[in-house]
PDB file of C-alpha atoms in Angstrom:
ATOM      1  CA  MET A   3       0.000   0.000   0.000  1.00 53.00           C
ATOM      2  CA  SER A   4       1.458   3.359  -0.979  1.00 59.00           C
ATOM      3  CA  GLY A   5       1.783   6.297   1.413  1.00 63.00           C
ATOM      4  CA  VAL A   6      -1.135   8.305   0.029  1.00 67.00           C
ATOM      5  CA  ASP A   7      -3.517   5.355   0.255  1.00 77.00           C
ATOM      6  CA  HIS A   8      -2.382   4.661   3.808  1.00 76.00           C
ATOM      7  CA  PHE A   9      -2.932   8.307   4.797  1.00 79.00           C
ATOM      8  CA  ASP A  10      -6.389   8.329   3.193  1.00 79.00           C
ATOM      9  CA  GLN A  11      -7.311   5.110   4.964  1.00 80.00           C
ATOM     10  CA  ILE A  12      -6.356   6.411   8.408  1.00 79.00           C
ATOM     11  CA  SER A  13      -7.632   9.967   7.976  1.00 78.00           C
ATOM     12  CA  GLY A  14     -10.878   8.891   6.304  1.00 77.00           C
ATOM     13  CA  THR A  15     -11.995   6.875   9.316  1.00 76.00           C
ATOM     14  CA  TYR A  16     -12.807   9.938  11.434  1.00 73.00           C
ATOM     15  CA  PRO A  17     -13.345  12.804   9.004  1.00 70.00           C
ATOM     16  CA  TYR A  18     -13.702  16.375  10.184  1.00 69.00           C
ATOM     17  CA  LEU A  19     -15.688  18.121   7.483  1.00 68.00           C
ATOM     18  CA  HIS A  20     -17.105  21.541   8.295  1.00 71.00           C
ATOM     19  CA  LYS A  21     -17.928  24.314   5.890  1.00 76.00           C
ATOM     20  CA  SER A  22     -16.182  27.565   6.601  1.00 76.00           C
ATOM     21  CA  SER A  23     -16.210  31.041   5.128  1.00 79.00           C
ATOM     22  CA  LYS A  24     -12.567  31.457   6.098  1.00 84.00           C
ATOM     23  CA  TRP A  25     -10.276  29.876   3.519  1.00 84.00           C
ATOM     24  CA  TYR A  26      -7.585  29.021   6.045  1.00 86.00           C
ATOM     25  CA  LEU A  27      -9.723  26.931   8.433  1.00 86.00           C
ATOM     26  CA  PRO A  28     -10.011  23.855   6.170  1.00 84.00           C
ATOM     27  CA  LEU A  29      -6.275  24.145   5.529  1.00 87.00           C
ATOM     28  CA  PHE A  30      -5.642  24.330   9.280  1.00 89.00           C
ATOM     29  CA  HIS A  31      -7.821  21.254   9.917  1.00 86.00           C
ATOM     30  CA  PHE A  32      -6.052  19.354   7.133  1.00 88.00           C
ATOM     31  CA  LEU A  33      -2.662  20.166   8.669  1.00 92.00           C
ATOM     32  CA  ILE A  34      -3.879  19.056  12.118  1.00 91.00           C
ATOM     33  CA  GLU A  35      -5.217  15.841  10.576  1.00 90.00           C
ATOM     34  CA  THR A  36      -1.899  15.246   8.803  1.00 91.00           C
ATOM     35  CA  CYS A  37       0.027  15.753  12.043  1.00 93.00           C
ATOM     36  CA  THR A  38      -2.329  13.389  13.868  1.00 92.00           C
ATOM     37  CA  VAL A  39      -1.989  10.663  11.238  1.00 91.00           C
ATOM     38  CA  ASN A  40       1.803  11.036  11.155  1.00 92.00           C
ATOM     39  CA  ALA A  41       1.952  10.848  14.957  1.00 92.00           C
ATOM     40  CA  TYR A  42      -0.205   7.711  14.916  1.00 92.00           C
ATOM     41  CA  ILE A  43       2.006   6.069  12.284  1.00 91.00           C
ATOM     42  CA  LEU A  44       5.124   6.891  14.317  1.00 92.00           C
ATOM     43  CA  TYR A  45       3.420   5.530  17.443  1.00 92.00           C
ATOM     44  CA  LYS A  46       2.592   2.249  15.688  1.00 91.00           C
ATOM     45  CA  ASP A  47       6.124   1.916  14.307  1.00 91.00           C
ATOM     46  CA  THR A  48       7.876   2.586  17.614  1.00 92.00           C
ATOM     47  CA  THR A  49       5.578   0.768  20.043  1.00 88.00           C
ATOM     48  CA  ALA A  50       5.782  -2.973  20.590  1.00 86.00           C
ATOM     49  CA  GLY A  51       3.026  -5.079  22.101  1.00 84.00           C
ATOM     50  CA  ASN A  52      -0.473  -3.727  22.654  1.00 85.00           C
ATOM     51  CA  LYS A  53      -1.099  -0.793  20.366  1.00 87.00           C
ATOM     52  CA  LEU A  54      -3.907   1.706  20.695  1.00 90.00           C
ATOM     53  CA  SER A  55      -6.561   1.957  18.029  1.00 90.00           C
ATOM     54  CA  SER A  56      -6.643   5.081  15.907  1.00 89.00           C
ATOM     55  CA  LYS A  57      -9.739   6.309  17.747  1.00 90.00           C
ATOM     56  CA  ARG A  58      -8.227   5.782  21.208  1.00 92.00           C
ATOM     57  CA  PHE A  59      -4.962   7.416  20.092  1.00 93.00           C
ATOM     58  CA  ARG A  60      -6.890  10.492  18.908  1.00 91.00           C
ATOM     59  CA  GLN A  61      -8.807  10.654  22.190  1.00 92.00           C
ATOM     60  CA  LEU A  62      -5.636  10.489  24.274  1.00 93.00           C
ATOM     61  CA  LEU A  63      -3.873  12.996  22.036  1.00 92.00           C
ATOM     62  CA  SER A  64      -6.685  15.539  22.306  1.00 90.00           C
ATOM     63  CA  THR A  65      -6.984  14.993  26.072  1.00 91.00           C
ATOM     64  CA  ASN A  66      -3.261  15.542  26.570  1.00 89.00           C
ATOM     65  CA  LEU A  67      -3.279  18.673  24.404  1.00 87.00           C
ATOM     66  CA  VAL A  68      -6.208  20.154  26.342  1.00 86.00           C
ATOM     67  CA  GLU A  69      -4.554  19.312  29.673  1.00 85.00           C
ATOM     68  CA  ALA A  70      -1.331  20.985  28.536  1.00 79.00           C
ATOM     69  CA  VAL A  71      -3.211  24.181  27.679  1.00 78.00           C
ATOM     70  CA  THR A  72      -5.144  24.050  30.960  1.00 75.00           C
ATOM     71  CA  LEU A  73      -1.932  23.642  32.959  1.00 71.00           C
ATOM     72  CA  ALA A  74      -0.290  26.502  31.068  1.00 67.00           C
ATOM     73  CA  ARG A  75      -3.266  28.763  31.765  1.00 64.00           C
ATOM     74  CA  SER A  76      -3.384  27.874  35.456  1.00 60.00           C
ATOM     75  CA  ALA A  77       0.349  28.553  35.772  1.00 55.00           C
ATOM     76  CA  SER A  78      -0.037  31.987  34.216  1.00 53.00           C
ATOM     77  CA  ALA A  79      -3.172  32.694  36.258  1.00 50.00           C
ATOM     78  CA  SER A  80      -1.091  32.839  39.437  1.00 48.00           C
ATOM     79  CA  SER A  81       0.608  35.993  38.151  1.00 50.00           C
ATOM     80  CA  VAL A  82      -2.737  37.695  37.547  1.00 54.00           C
ATOM     81  CA  CYS A  83      -3.602  40.395  40.020  1.00 55.00           C
ATOM     82  CA  THR A  84      -6.058  39.745  42.810  1.00 58.00           C
ATOM     83  CA  PRO A  85      -9.438  41.491  43.000  1.00 57.00           C
ATOM     84  CA  LEU A  86      -7.968  43.689  45.746  1.00 57.00           C
ATOM     85  CA  ASP A  87      -5.222  44.890  43.379  1.00 58.00           C
ATOM     86  CA  ARG A  88      -7.898  45.692  40.870  1.00 57.00           C
ATOM     87  CA  LEU A  89      -9.567  48.040  43.359  1.00 57.00           C
ATOM     88  CA  CYS A  90      -6.576  49.857  44.844  1.00 60.00           C
ATOM     89  CA  ASP A  91      -3.789  49.646  42.248  1.00 58.00           C
ATOM     90  CA  ARG A  92      -2.772  52.463  39.903  1.00 64.00           C
ATOM     91  CA  HIS A  93      -4.911  52.378  36.772  1.00 65.00           C
ATOM     92  CA  PHE A  94      -3.947  53.715  33.373  1.00 69.00           C
ATOM     93  CA  VAL A  95      -5.813  53.316  30.123  1.00 72.00           C
ATOM     94  CA  ASN A  96      -3.758  52.659  27.016  1.00 76.00           C
ATOM     95  CA  ARG A  97      -4.649  52.316  23.362  1.00 79.00           C
ATOM     96  CA  TYR A  98      -3.435  49.388  21.262  1.00 78.00           C
ATOM     97  CA  ASP A  99      -0.752  50.404  18.762  1.00 80.00           C
ATOM     98  CA  ASN A 100      -2.437  48.522  15.944  1.00 80.00           C
ATOM     99  CA  SER A 101      -5.703  50.331  15.187  1.00 76.00           C
ATOM    100  CA  LYS A 102      -7.132  47.182  13.572  1.00 80.00           C
ATOM    101  CA  HIS A 103      -6.610  45.122  16.754  1.00 80.00           C
ATOM    102  CA  LYS A 104      -9.866  45.420  18.683  1.00 82.00           C
ATOM    103  CA  PRO A 105     -10.428  42.558  21.129  1.00 85.00           C
ATOM    104  CA  ARG A 106     -13.662  42.079  23.023  1.00 85.00           C
ATOM    105  CA  CYS A 107     -14.214  44.083  26.190  1.00 85.00           C
ATOM    106  CA  VAL A 108     -13.812  41.864  29.264  1.00 84.00           C
ATOM    107  CA  VAL A 109     -16.796  43.365  31.115  1.00 86.00           C
ATOM    108  CA  CYS A 110     -19.140  43.384  28.112  1.00 86.00           C
ATOM    109  CA  ASN A 111     -18.120  39.831  27.204  1.00 83.00           C
ATOM    110  CA  ALA A 112     -18.910  38.630  30.746  1.00 85.00           C
ATOM    111  CA  ALA A 113     -22.344  40.264  30.416  1.00 84.00           C
ATOM    112  CA  GLY A 114     -22.948  38.452  27.130  1.00 86.00           C
ATOM    113  CA  LYS A 115     -22.586  41.542  24.935  1.00 86.00           C
ATOM    114  CA  ARG A 116     -20.234  41.771  21.984  1.00 84.00           C
ATOM    115  CA  ALA A 117     -18.315  45.027  22.228  1.00 84.00           C
ATOM    116  CA  GLN A 118     -14.903  45.584  20.706  1.00 83.00           C
ATOM    117  CA  THR A 119     -12.511  48.200  22.001  1.00 84.00           C
ATOM    118  CA  SER A 120      -9.086  49.557  21.213  1.00 80.00           C
ATOM    119  CA  PHE A 121      -8.343  50.419  24.870  1.00 77.00           C
ATOM    120  CA  PHE A 122      -6.854  48.231  27.590  1.00 75.00           C
ATOM    121  CA  TRP A 123      -5.753  48.336  31.213  1.00 73.00           C
ATOM    122  CA  GLN A 124      -1.968  48.593  31.214  1.00 71.00           C
ATOM    123  CA  ARG A 125      -1.329  46.180  34.096  1.00 69.00           C
ATOM    124  CA  LEU A 126      -3.046  43.094  32.658  1.00 68.00           C
ATOM    125  CA  TYR A 127      -3.679  44.089  29.067  1.00 69.00           C
ATOM    126  CA  ALA A 128      -7.379  43.525  29.800  1.00 79.00           C
ATOM    127  CA  ALA A 129      -9.416  44.996  26.953  1.00 81.00           C
ATOM    128  CA  LEU A 130     -11.953  47.432  28.399  1.00 80.00           C
ATOM    129  CA  CYS A 131     -14.383  49.999  27.024  1.00 81.00           C
ATOM    130  CA  VAL A 132     -13.404  53.403  28.397  1.00 76.00           C
ATOM    131  CA  VAL A 133     -16.966  54.252  29.447  1.00 77.00           C
ATOM    132  CA  PRO A 134     -18.469  52.599  31.538  1.00 80.00           C
ATOM    133  CA  CYS A 135     -16.610  49.276  31.629  1.00 79.00           C
ATOM    134  CA  PHE A 136     -13.251  50.603  32.857  1.00 75.00           C
ATOM    135  CA  GLU A 137     -14.897  52.027  35.977  1.00 74.00           C
ATOM    136  CA  THR A 138     -17.088  48.954  36.460  1.00 77.00           C
ATOM    137  CA  TYR A 139     -14.092  46.610  36.194  1.00 76.00           C
ATOM    138  CA  HIS A 140     -12.193  48.500  38.872  1.00 69.00           C
ATOM    139  CA  THR A 141     -15.046  48.967  41.346  1.00 73.00           C
ATOM    140  CA  VAL A 142     -16.803  45.612  41.337  1.00 60.00           C
TER     141      VAL A 142
END
């Protein structure tokens, strides 16, 4: 069996087909699928004895990737300021250098509203609307 047929056989078992208006998303999913298939082939070639099925390998791979991101976020969360710092620390509003970069406001997003802003709190780079979210964020 040639390499292309082998790849199609493994990747075709659990297809991930979603329509997208962004041209790069299908490309991204194809690259992820290619990496997953290559990792599975390497796993099968290097492991002796009981080998995981393709489905179980994918499940473990995705679980480990999610755990790695969760651990990285929890490690960086310890450096985040406490609510007390938020209330009594020095507060300065800054504007993002790139005028096209407008992330969602933290306060509006928590309230379920979609509001984009070009301002942020300097200490945490938390995107905040100047009025009224900046005041709300620092008083509640």
